[in-house]
N, CA and C atoms as an extended XYZ file, in Angstrom:
537
Properties=species:S:1:pos:R:3:atomname:S:1:resname:S:1:resid:I:1 pbc="F F F"
N        76.395       41.557      187.776 N   UNK     1
C        77.336       42.539      187.454 CA  UNK     1
C        78.298       42.723      188.618 C   UNK     1
N        79.378       42.898      188.153 N   UNK     2
C        80.343       43.011      189.213 CA  UNK     2
C        80.688       44.466      189.432 C   UNK     2
N        81.071       44.672      190.491 N   UNK     3
C        81.336       46.039      190.931 CA  UNK     3
C        82.761       46.385      190.592 C   UNK     3
N        82.886       47.611      190.232 N   UNK     4
C        84.204       48.084      189.856 CA  UNK     4
C        84.871       48.709      191.085 C   UNK     4
N        86.080       48.504      191.147 N   UNK     5
C        86.811       49.083      192.274 CA  UNK     5
C        87.079       50.546      192.016 C   UNK     5
N        87.385       51.266      193.054 N   UNK     6
C        87.595       52.708      192.926 CA  UNK     6
C        88.835       52.985      192.079 C   UNK     6
N        89.814       52.141      192.095 N   UNK     7
C        91.016       52.327      191.276 CA  UNK     7
C        90.617       52.168      189.801 C   UNK     7
N        89.839       51.210      189.565 N   UNK     8
C        89.406       50.997      188.179 CA  UNK     8
C        88.557       52.181      187.698 C   UNK     8
N        87.742       52.701      188.598 N   UNK     9
C        86.894       53.834      188.233 CA  UNK     9
C        87.784       55.057      188.001 C   UNK     9
N        88.792       55.251      188.846 N   UNK    10
C        89.687       56.389      188.675 CA  UNK    10
C        90.460       56.248      187.365 C   UNK    10
N        90.914       55.079      187.099 N   UNK    11
C        91.658       54.856      185.844 CA  UNK    11
C        90.731       55.066      184.649 C   UNK    11
N        89.509       54.598      184.768 N   UNK    12
C        88.545       54.777      183.684 CA  UNK    12
C        88.240       56.253      183.514 C   UNK    12
N        88.062       56.977      184.620 N   UNK    13
C        87.795       58.421      184.539 CA  UNK    13
C        88.999       59.151      183.937 C   UNK    13
N        90.189       58.774      184.328 N   UNK    14
C        91.399       59.402      183.783 CA  UNK    14
C        91.500       59.117      182.284 C   UNK    14
N        91.184       57.876      181.945 N   UNK    15
C        91.227       57.499      180.536 CA  UNK    15
C        90.177       58.296      179.758 C   UNK    15
N        88.977       58.415      180.311 N   UNK    16
C        87.917       59.195      179.663 CA  UNK    16
C        88.313       60.657      179.557 C   UNK    16
N        88.930       61.204      180.584 N   UNK    17
C        89.363       62.596      180.548 CA  UNK    17
C        90.440       62.778      179.478 C   UNK    17
N        91.344       61.818      179.355 N   UNK    18
C        92.401       61.898      178.337 CA  UNK    18
C        91.787       61.793      176.941 C   UNK    18
N        90.814       60.899      176.785 N   UNK    19
C        90.128       60.757      175.484 CA  UNK    19
C        89.383       62.051      175.181 C   UNK    19
N        88.744       62.620      176.216 N   UNK    20
C        87.994       63.865      176.016 CA  UNK    20
C        88.942       64.995      175.623 C   UNK    20
N        90.078       65.109      176.288 N   UNK    21
C        91.063       66.130      175.948 CA  UNK    21
C        91.569       65.919      174.518 C   UNK    21
N        91.845       64.660      174.228 N   UNK    22
C        92.329       64.336      172.872 CA  UNK    22
C        91.259       64.688      171.840 C   UNK    22
N        90.022       64.387      172.129 N   UNK    23
C        88.900       64.688      171.244 CA  UNK    23
C        88.759       66.203      171.082 C   UNK    23
N        88.865       66.953      172.168 N   UNK    24
C        88.767       68.412      172.127 CA  UNK    24
C        89.908       68.974      171.283 C   UNK    24
N        91.094       68.426      171.518 N   UNK    25
C        92.262       68.877      170.739 CA  UNK    25
C        92.065       68.586      169.252 C   UNK    25
N        91.595       67.392      168.923 N   UNK    26
C        91.358       67.025      167.522 CA  UNK    26
C        90.253       67.889      166.894 C   UNK    26
N        89.177       68.178      167.666 N   UNK    27
C        88.105       69.038      167.159 CA  UNK    27
C        88.638       70.449      166.890 C   UNK    27
N        89.478       70.956      167.816 N   UNK    28
C        90.056       72.286      167.628 CA  UNK    28
C        90.942       72.303      166.378 C   UNK    28
N        91.745       71.288      166.184 N   UNK    29
C        92.609       71.195      164.999 CA  UNK    29
C        91.771       71.040      163.734 C   UNK    29
N        90.666       70.277      163.846 N   UNK    30
C        89.772       70.103      162.708 CA  UNK    30
C        89.145       71.446      162.324 C   UNK    30
N        88.690       72.179      163.331 N   UNK    31
C        88.100       73.494      163.060 CA  UNK    31
C        89.137       74.424      162.437 C   UNK    31
N        90.353       74.399      162.952 N   UNK    32
C        91.423       75.233      162.386 CA  UNK    32
C        91.698       74.820      160.931 C   UNK    32
N        91.744       73.515      160.685 N   UNK    33
C        91.989       73.020      159.325 CA  UNK    33
C        90.838       73.406      158.402 C   UNK    33
N        89.580       73.239      158.914 N   UNK    34
C        88.419       73.617      158.109 CA  UNK    34
C        88.427       75.112      157.823 C   UNK    34
N        88.795       75.914      158.842 N   UNK    35
C        88.862       77.368      158.661 CA  UNK    35
C        89.924       77.713      157.602 C   UNK    35
N        91.067       77.031      157.690 N   UNK    36
C        92.132       77.257      156.713 CA  UNK    36
C        91.668       76.864      155.314 C   UNK    36
N        91.000       75.711      155.237 N   UNK    37
C        90.494       75.235      153.943 CA  UNK    37
C        89.448       76.218      153.398 C   UNK    37
N        88.552       76.699      154.274 N   UNK    38
C        87.545       77.681      153.831 CA  UNK    38
C        88.204       78.955      153.315 C   UNK    38
N        89.201       79.448      154.080 N   UNK    39
C        89.902       80.668      153.665 CA  UNK    39
C        90.597       80.454      152.316 C   UNK    39
N        91.249       79.286      152.190 N   UNK    40
C        91.917       78.986      150.932 CA  UNK    40
C        90.900       78.860      149.790 C   UNK    40
N        89.774       78.226      150.079 N   UNK    41
C        88.738       78.077      149.053 CA  UNK    41
C        88.198       79.453      148.660 C   UNK    41
N        87.977       80.316      149.641 N   UNK    42
C        87.485       81.664      149.331 CA  UNK    42
C        88.518       82.438      148.519 C   UNK    42
N        89.791       82.331      148.905 N   UNK    43
C        90.840       83.008      148.145 CA  UNK    43
C        90.909       82.448      146.718 C   UNK    43
N        90.826       81.126      146.598 N   UNK    44
C        90.848       80.512      145.264 CA  UNK    44
C        89.649       80.951      144.425 C   UNK    44
N        88.470       81.000      145.066 N   UNK    45
C        87.285       81.435      144.331 CA  UNK    45
C        87.431       82.900      143.915 C   UNK    45
N        88.012       83.730      144.808 N   UNK    46
C        88.255       85.138      144.470 CA  UNK    46
C        89.238       85.257      143.309 C   UNK    46
N        90.325       84.480      143.380 N   UNK    47
C        91.293       84.493      142.283 CA  UNK    47
C        90.660       83.960      141.005 C   UNK    47
N        89.822       82.942      141.137 N   UNK    48
C        89.125       82.392      139.967 CA  UNK    48
C        88.237       83.466      139.341 C   UNK    48
N        87.504       84.211      140.196 N   UNK    49
C        86.663       85.294      139.674 CA  UNK    49
C        87.522       86.365      138.979 C   UNK    49
N        88.659       86.712      139.615 N   UNK    50
C        89.555       87.698      139.005 CA  UNK    50
C        90.079       87.206      137.656 C   UNK    50
N        90.500       85.929      137.620 N   UNK    51
C        91.021       85.367      136.373 CA  UNK    51
C        89.935       85.298      135.298 C   UNK    51
N        88.719       84.924      135.701 N   UNK    52
C        87.620       84.880      134.730 CA  UNK    52
C        87.337       86.280      134.186 C   UNK    52
N        87.367       87.277      135.060 N   UNK    53
C        87.156       88.656      134.616 CA  UNK    53
C        88.294       89.084      133.673 C   UNK    53
N        89.524       88.701      134.024 N   UNK    54
C        90.669       89.043      133.171 CA  UNK    54
C        90.546       88.352      131.816 C   UNK    54
N        90.115       87.077      131.822 N   UNK    55
C        89.938       86.348      130.563 CA  UNK    55
C        88.844       86.999      129.718 C   UNK    55
N        87.734       87.395      130.379 N   UNK    56
C        86.672       88.083      129.639 CA  UNK    56
C        87.184       89.397      129.049 C   UNK    56
N        87.944       90.143      129.838 N   UNK    57
C        88.499       91.413      129.356 CA  UNK    57
C        89.456       91.177      128.186 C   UNK    57
N        90.306       90.140      128.310 N   UNK    58
C        91.213       89.804      127.209 CA  UNK    58
C        90.428       89.407      125.953 C   UNK    58
N        89.363       88.638      126.131 N   UNK    59
C        88.547       88.219      124.990 CA  UNK    59
C        87.897       89.439      124.331 C   UNK    59
N        87.379       90.374      125.151 N   UNK    60
C        86.780       91.588      124.592 CA  UNK    60
C        87.825       92.426      123.858 C   UNK    60
N        88.998       92.559      124.470 N   UNK    61
C        90.071       93.324      123.836 CA  UNK    61
C        90.509       92.661      122.536 C   UNK    61
N        90.606       91.319      122.566 N   UNK    62
C        90.977       90.576      121.352 CA  UNK    62
C        89.935       90.789      120.265 C   UNK    62
N        88.649       90.729      120.630 N   UNK    63
C        87.580       90.935      119.650 CA  UNK    63
C        87.639       92.347      119.066 C   UNK    63
N        87.880       93.349      119.931 N   UNK    64
C        87.989       94.731      119.434 CA  UNK    64
C        89.182       94.879      118.496 C   UNK    64
N        90.304       94.288      118.886 N   UNK    65
C        91.492       94.358      118.033 CA  UNK    65
C        91.257       93.637      116.711 C   UNK    65
N        90.540       92.503      116.766 N   UNK    66
C        90.240       91.775      115.520 CA  UNK    66
C        89.385       92.640      114.606 C   UNK    66
N        88.392       93.333      115.173 N   UNK    67
C        87.545       94.219      114.363 CA  UNK    67
C        88.399       95.336      113.770 C   UNK    67
N        89.284       95.930      114.591 N   UNK    68
C        90.168       96.990      114.098 CA  UNK    68
C        91.070       96.472      112.979 C   UNK    68
N        91.639       95.289      113.189 N   UNK    69
C        92.534       94.707      112.179 CA  UNK    69
C        91.760       94.406      110.892 C   UNK    69
N        90.540       93.890      111.025 N   UNK    70
C        89.735       93.609      109.833 CA  UNK    70
C        89.405       94.902      109.089 C   UNK    70
N        89.080       95.969      109.823 N   UNK    71
C        88.808       97.258      109.179 CA  UNK    71
C        90.052       97.774      108.463 C   UNK    71
N        91.208       97.670      109.140 N   UNK    72
C        92.455       98.109      108.515 CA  UNK    72
C        92.765       97.274      107.280 C   UNK    72
N        92.511       95.967      107.379 N   UNK    73
C        92.745       95.079      106.240 CA  UNK    73
C        91.856       95.468      105.072 C   UNK    73
N        90.582       95.741      105.345 N   UNK    74
C        89.669       96.161      104.279 CA  UNK    74
C        90.122       97.488      103.681 C   UNK    74
N        90.552       98.427      104.545 N   UNK    75
C        91.065       99.706      104.045 CA  UNK    75
C        92.295       99.486      103.165 C   UNK    75
N        93.183       98.611      103.623 N   UNK    76
C        94.401       98.330      102.857 CA  UNK    76
C        94.057       97.661      101.523 C   UNK    76
N        93.110       96.729      101.548 N   UNK    77
C        92.708       96.069      100.305 CA  UNK    77
C        92.099       97.086       99.348 C   UNK    77
N        91.287       98.006       99.872 N   UNK    78
C        90.727       99.071       99.032 CA  UNK    78
C        91.828       99.946       98.462 C   UNK    78
N        92.803      100.291       99.299 N   UNK    79
C        93.925      101.108       98.841 CA  UNK    79
C        94.716      100.368       97.767 C   UNK    79
N        94.943       99.077       97.978 N   UNK    80
C        95.677       98.275       96.988 CA  UNK    80
C        94.917       98.262       95.670 C   UNK    80
N        93.608       98.080       95.721 N   UNK    81
C        92.803       98.068       94.489 CA  UNK    81
C        92.870       99.421       93.797 C   UNK    81
N        92.763      100.512       94.582 N   UNK    82
C        92.848      101.846       93.978 CA  UNK    82
C        94.227      102.064       93.352 C   UNK    82
N        95.267      101.633       94.054 N   UNK    83
C        96.617      101.801       93.523 CA  UNK    83
C        96.835      100.948       92.279 C   UNK    83
N        96.258       99.738       92.273 N   UNK    84
C        96.382       98.897       91.086 CA  UNK    84
C        95.661       99.525       89.900 C   UNK    84
N        94.478      100.098       90.151 N   UNK    85
C        93.753      100.769       89.079 CA  UNK    85
C        94.541      101.983       88.586 C   UNK    85
N        95.089      102.753       89.528 N   UNK    86
C        95.884      103.911       89.161 CA  UNK    86
C        97.125      103.489       88.371 C   UNK    86
N        97.749      102.400       88.806 N   UNK    87
C        98.921      101.895       88.113 CA  UNK    87
C        98.556      101.455       86.696 C   UNK    87
N        97.397      100.806       86.535 N   UNK    88
C        96.951      100.379       85.205 CA  UNK    88
C        96.685      101.602       84.331 C   UNK    88
N        96.027      102.620       84.906 N   UNK    89
C        95.774      103.847       84.148 CA  UNK    89
C        97.097      104.488       83.725 C   UNK    89
N        98.052      104.523       84.639 N   UNK    90
C        99.349      105.120       84.308 CA  UNK    90
C       100.081      104.278       83.275 C   UNK    90
N        99.966      102.950       83.373 N   UNK    91
C       100.559      102.088       82.352 CA  UNK    91
C        99.937      102.367       80.991 C   UNK    91
N        98.609      102.585       80.972 N   UNK    92
C        97.934      102.921       79.713 CA  UNK    92
C        98.450      104.247       79.174 C   UNK    92
N        98.595      105.243       80.065 N   UNK    93
C        99.112      106.545       79.639 CA  UNK    93
C       100.537      106.392       79.120 C   UNK    93
N       101.341      105.588       79.808 N   UNK    94
C       102.728      105.360       79.376 CA  UNK    94
C       102.739      104.720       77.995 C   UNK    94
N       101.846      103.742       77.778 N   UNK    95
C       101.783      103.088       76.467 CA  UNK    95
C       101.405      104.105       75.389 C   UNK    95
N       100.430      104.969       75.700 N   UNK    96
C       100.042      105.996       74.728 CA  UNK    96
C       101.203      106.959       74.466 C   UNK    96
N       101.859      107.381       75.529 N   UNK    97
C       102.984      108.307       75.370 CA  UNK    97
C       104.138      107.649       74.625 C   UNK    97
N       104.362      106.376       74.879 N   UNK    98
C       105.413      105.648       74.174 CA  UNK    98
C       105.095      105.614       72.673 C   UNK    98
N       103.809      105.350       72.347 N   UNK    99
C       103.394      105.322       70.943 CA  UNK    99
C       103.582      106.704       70.316 C   UNK    99
N       103.167      107.747       71.029 N   UNK   100
C       103.341      109.112       70.518 CA  UNK   100
C       104.813      109.451       70.343 C   UNK   100
N       105.622      108.988       71.283 N   UNK   101
C       107.064      109.224       71.189 CA  UNK   101
C       107.634      108.557       69.941 C   UNK   101
N       107.187      107.322       69.674 N   UNK   102
C       107.648      106.635       68.470 CA  UNK   102
C       107.211      107.383       67.215 C   UNK   102
N       105.967      107.903       67.251 N   UNK   103
C       105.504      108.686       66.103 CA  UNK   103
C       106.352      109.944       65.936 C   UNK   103
N       106.636      110.631       67.044 N   UNK   104
C       107.468      111.826       66.966 CA  UNK   104
C       108.873      111.494       66.474 C   UNK   104
N       109.405      110.355       66.903 N   UNK   105
C       110.714      109.928       66.398 CA  UNK   105
C       110.666      109.735       64.889 C   UNK   105
N       109.586      109.097       64.414 N   UNK   106
C       109.442      108.881       62.966 CA  UNK   106
C       109.312      110.225       62.244 C   UNK   106
N       108.518      111.131       62.836 N   UNK   107
C       108.358      112.460       62.227 CA  UNK   107
C       109.695      113.184       62.199 C   UNK   107
N       110.446      113.092       63.288 N   UNK   108
C       111.743      113.762       63.363 CA  UNK   108
C       112.698      113.200       62.316 C   UNK   108
N       112.697      111.884       62.153 N   UNK   109
C       113.550      111.280       61.135 CA  UNK   109
C       113.099      111.687       59.731 C   UNK   109
N       111.804      111.947       59.564 N   UNK   110
C       111.269      112.338       58.250 CA  UNK   110
C       111.356      113.839       58.019 C   UNK   110
N       111.774      114.604       58.974 N   UNK   111
C       111.791      116.061       58.880 CA  UNK   111
C       112.551      116.572       57.666 C   UNK   111
N       113.767      116.097       57.427 N   UNK   112
C       114.483      116.607       56.246 CA  UNK   112
C       113.723      116.324       54.946 C   UNK   112
N       113.130      115.147       54.868 N   UNK   113
C       112.347      114.805       53.679 CA  UNK   113
C       111.165      115.758       53.527 C   UNK   113
N       110.491      116.041       54.656 N   UNK   114
C       109.362      116.963       54.615 CA  UNK   114
C       109.815      118.376       54.261 C   UNK   114
N       110.963      118.775       54.811 N   UNK   115
C       111.489      120.103       54.474 CA  UNK   115
C       111.790      120.198       52.985 C   UNK   115
N       112.390      119.142       52.428 N   UNK   116
C       112.655      119.124       50.985 CA  UNK   116
C       111.355      119.190       50.205 C   UNK   116
N       110.358      118.422       50.646 N   UNK   117
C       109.072      118.414       49.970 CA  UNK   117
C       108.437      119.804       50.016 C   UNK   117
N       108.492      120.453       51.191 N   UNK   118
C       107.951      121.813       51.303 CA  UNK   118
C       108.703      122.780       50.417 C   UNK   118
N       110.004      122.590       50.318 N   UNK   119
C       110.806      123.439       49.445 CA  UNK   119
C       110.362      123.260       47.997 C   UNK   119
N       110.146      122.005       47.602 N   UNK   120
C       109.684      121.741       46.235 CA  UNK   120
C       108.304      122.332       46.011 C   UNK   120
N       107.449      122.222       47.024 N   UNK   121
C       106.098      122.766       46.882 CA  UNK   121
C       106.152      124.294       46.777 C   UNK   121
N       107.031      124.939       47.536 N   UNK   122
C       107.174      126.388       47.459 CA  UNK   122
C       107.693      126.789       46.083 C   UNK   122
N       108.637      126.010       45.599 N   UNK   123
C       109.157      126.273       44.260 CA  UNK   123
C       108.061      126.108       43.216 C   UNK   123
N       107.205      125.086       43.429 N   UNK   124
C       106.109      124.861       42.489 CA  UNK   124
C       105.120      126.015       42.565 C   UNK   124
N       104.838      126.509       43.738 N   UNK   125
C       103.932      127.654       43.871 CA  UNK   125
C       104.526      128.877       43.202 C   UNK   125
N       105.809      129.060       43.400 N   UNK   126
C       106.472      130.205       42.776 CA  UNK   126
C       106.404      130.089       41.260 C   UNK   126
N       106.644      128.884       40.765 N   UNK   127
C       106.578      128.697       39.319 CA  UNK   127
C       105.148      128.815       38.823 C   UNK   127
N       104.177      128.488       39.642 N   UNK   128
C       102.769      128.629       39.258 CA  UNK   128
C       102.418      130.100       39.146 C   UNK   128
N       102.952      130.925       40.051 N   UNK   129
C       102.647      132.346       39.988 CA  UNK   129
C       103.262      132.970       38.738 C   UNK   129
N       104.313      132.389       38.230 N   UNK   130
C       104.918      132.855       36.984 CA  UNK   130
C       104.143      132.283       35.800 C   UNK   130
N       103.385      131.230       36.006 N   UNK   131
C       102.599      130.530       35.001 CA  UNK   131
C       103.461      129.869       33.948 C   UNK   131
N       104.632      129.465       34.377 N   UNK   132
C       105.464      128.700       33.456 CA  UNK   132
C       105.550      127.284       33.992 C   UNK   132
N       105.339      126.305       33.153 N   UNK   133
C       105.500      124.942       33.637 CA  UNK   133
C       106.963      124.676       33.957 C   UNK   133
N       107.175      123.978       35.000 N   UNK   134
C       108.533      123.646       35.420 CA  UNK   134
C       109.051      122.563       34.492 C   UNK   134
N       110.251      122.734       33.931 N   UNK   135
C       110.745      121.783       32.940 CA  UNK   135
C       111.019      120.400       33.515 C   UNK   135
N       111.248      120.256       34.828 N   UNK   136
C       111.574      118.930       35.360 CA  UNK   136
C       110.338      118.096       35.641 C   UNK   136
N       109.129      118.697       35.580 N   UNK   137
C       107.902      117.946       35.839 CA  UNK   137
C       107.298      117.499       34.535 C   UNK   137
N       106.732      116.335       34.487 N   UNK   138
C       105.964      115.947       33.307 CA  UNK   138
C       104.753      116.865       33.207 C   UNK   138
N       104.177      116.932       32.057 N   UNK   139
C       103.118      117.892       31.794 CA  UNK   139
C       101.909      117.694       32.688 C   UNK   139
N       101.514      116.440       32.964 N   UNK   140
C       100.329      116.230       33.811 CA  UNK   140
C       100.584      116.687       35.246 C   UNK   140
N       101.854      116.631       35.702 N   UNK   141
C       102.155      117.116       37.040 CA  UNK   141
C       102.169      118.634       37.057 C   UNK   141
N       102.615      119.260       36.005 N   UNK   142
C       102.600      120.716       35.931 CA  UNK   142
C       101.166      121.204       35.925 C   UNK   142
N       100.274      120.485       35.248 N   UNK   143
C        98.864      120.854       35.241 CA  UNK   143
C        98.271      120.773       36.637 C   UNK   143
N        98.648      119.715       37.388 N   UNK   144
C        98.091      119.586       38.729 CA  UNK   144
C        98.610      120.681       39.646 C   UNK   144
N        99.855      121.169       39.391 N   UNK   145
C       100.364      122.286       40.179 CA  UNK   145
C        99.559      123.537       39.887 C   UNK   145
N        99.195      123.749       38.641 N   UNK   146
C        98.412      124.915       38.274 CA  UNK   146
C        97.015      124.846       38.841 C   UNK   146
N        96.503      123.636       39.042 N   UNK   147
C        95.148      123.517       39.578 CA  UNK   147
C        95.129      123.608       41.099 C   UNK   147
N        96.274      123.779       41.768 N   UNK   148
C        96.334      124.004       43.202 CA  UNK   148
C        96.542      122.740       44.016 C   UNK   148
N        96.849      121.621       43.415 N   UNK   149
C        97.139      120.404       44.182 CA  UNK   149
C        98.581      120.037       43.993 C   UNK   149
N        99.075      119.215       44.857 N   UNK   150
C       100.451      118.774       44.775 CA  UNK   150
C       100.505      117.569       43.848 C   UNK   150
N       101.155      117.706       42.738 N   UNK   151
C       101.231      116.623       41.764 CA  UNK   151
C       101.996      115.436       42.271 C   UNK   151
N       102.982      115.645       43.155 N   UNK   152
C       103.753      114.527       43.677 CA  UNK   152
C       102.886      113.612       44.527 C   UNK   152
N       101.994      114.187       45.284 N   UNK   153
C       101.163      113.382       46.161 CA  UNK   153
C       100.142      112.569       45.372 C   UNK   153
N        99.726      113.094       44.216 N   UNK   154
C        98.713      112.391       43.421 CA  UNK   154
C        99.328      111.391       42.461 C   UNK   154
N       100.622      111.464       42.253 N   UNK   155
C       101.279      110.570       41.306 CA  UNK   155
C       101.423      109.194       41.932 C   UNK   155
N       101.004      108.179       41.211 N   UNK   156
C       101.098      106.808       41.736 CA  UNK   156
C       102.543      106.322       41.750 C   UNK   156
N       103.400      106.938       40.993 N   UNK   157
C       104.798      106.522       40.938 CA  UNK   157
C       105.623      107.159       42.042 C   UNK   157
N       105.044      108.106       42.808 N   UNK   158
C       105.779      108.805       43.859 CA  UNK   158
C       105.858      107.924       45.094 C   UNK   158
N       107.066      107.770       45.641 N   UNK   159
C       107.252      107.077       46.915 CA  UNK   159
C       108.584      107.501       47.498 C   UNK   159
N       108.728      107.287       48.764 N   UNK   160
C       109.992      107.561       49.426 CA  UNK   160
C       110.682      106.232       49.584 C   UNK   160
N       111.836      106.098       48.996 N   UNK   161
C       112.546      104.821       49.092 CA  UNK   161
C       113.383      104.811       50.352 C   UNK   161
N       113.875      103.631       50.711 N   UNK   162
C       114.725      103.512       51.886 CA  UNK   162
C       116.033      104.252       51.673 C   UNK   162
N       116.493      104.335       50.415 N   UNK   163
C       117.722      105.074       50.130 CA  UNK   163
C       117.546      106.541       50.482 C   UNK   163
N       116.336      107.101       50.158 N   UNK   164
C       116.080      108.503       50.468 CA  UNK   164
C       116.099      108.741       51.970 C   UNK   164
N       115.489      107.834       52.727 N   UNK   165
C       115.446      108.033       54.178 CA  UNK   165
C       116.812      107.844       54.798 C   UNK   165
N       117.663      106.962       54.218 N   UNK   166
C       119.012      106.798       54.746 CA  UNK   166
C       119.815      108.071       54.558 C   UNK   166
N       119.672      108.699       53.380 N   UNK   167
C       120.372      109.955       53.151 CA  UNK   167
C       119.900      111.012       54.124 C   UNK   167
N       118.584      111.017       54.374 N   UNK   168
C       118.028      112.024       55.260 CA  UNK   168
C       118.450      111.796       56.696 C   UNK   168
N       118.622      110.536       57.108 N   UNK   169
C       119.070      110.246       58.463 CA  UNK   169
C       120.475      110.796       58.691 C   UNK   169
N       121.287      110.816       57.644 N   UNK   170
C       122.638      111.328       57.781 CA  UNK   170
C       122.635      112.841       57.918 C   UNK   170
N       121.650      113.528       57.363 N   UNK   171
C       121.595      114.988       57.374 CA  UNK   171
C       120.547      115.503       58.345 C   UNK   171
N       120.403      114.896       59.499 N   UNK   172
C       119.377      115.308       60.457 CA  UNK   172
C       119.577      116.736       60.951 C   UNK   172
N       120.778      117.228       60.960 N   UNK   173
C       121.032      118.533       61.540 CA  UNK   173
C       121.103      119.646       60.499 C   UNK   173
N       120.554      119.426       59.317 N   UNK   174
C       120.652      120.426       58.257 CA  UNK   174
C       119.987      121.725       58.678 C   UNK   174
N       118.749      121.658       59.176 N   UNK   175
C       118.001      122.871       59.463 CA  UNK   175
C       118.170      123.335       60.899 C   UNK   175
N       118.598      122.451       61.800 N   UNK   176
C       118.874      122.845       63.178 CA  UNK   176
C       117.640      123.148       63.991 C   UNK   176
N       116.474      122.705       63.582 N   UNK   177
C       115.254      122.940       64.352 CA  UNK   177
C       114.667      121.604       64.734 C   UNK   177
N       113.761      121.669       65.697 N   UNK   178
C       113.062      120.458       66.108 CA  UNK   178
C       111.590      120.608       65.837 C   UNK   178
N       110.900      119.491       65.815 N   UNK   179
C       109.461      119.508       65.546 CA  UNK   179
C       108.729      119.903       66.780 C   UNK   179
């Protein structure tokens, strides 16, 4: 082995000291970088926890809102069904009232005819109290008047023709009363 000169040893020591300084500097920078990375990782993990909590809260709120919306939907569907049933009932009532209205219209149009018929019946009663047969009635009809029934109603030949109702439609205001 050969011996190293003092210059070589000094240069080697200087080189080692420079490497050591460089190594110390790199270790310090590494520690700073690791510390920064740790801090960033901790901050990221904290933010991740916050975001996960926020997502859980949003999911819970969404679930509660979905339950509320479903309840409201069921209430609305029930209300719609009740309203549809009510509407059907009212339509039925309207149909009944419409039918009654048509009947009343028919009765109103027949009023003059009925008034004439009542007038004839009153005349027949008056003639019955006198006990004289009315000359315009056939004998069997006069007999039925005396027995207390209306001979016109029992006669098979009695009917109201369309001509009679047309005349009566023209004279709707004869008596000036309503049914």
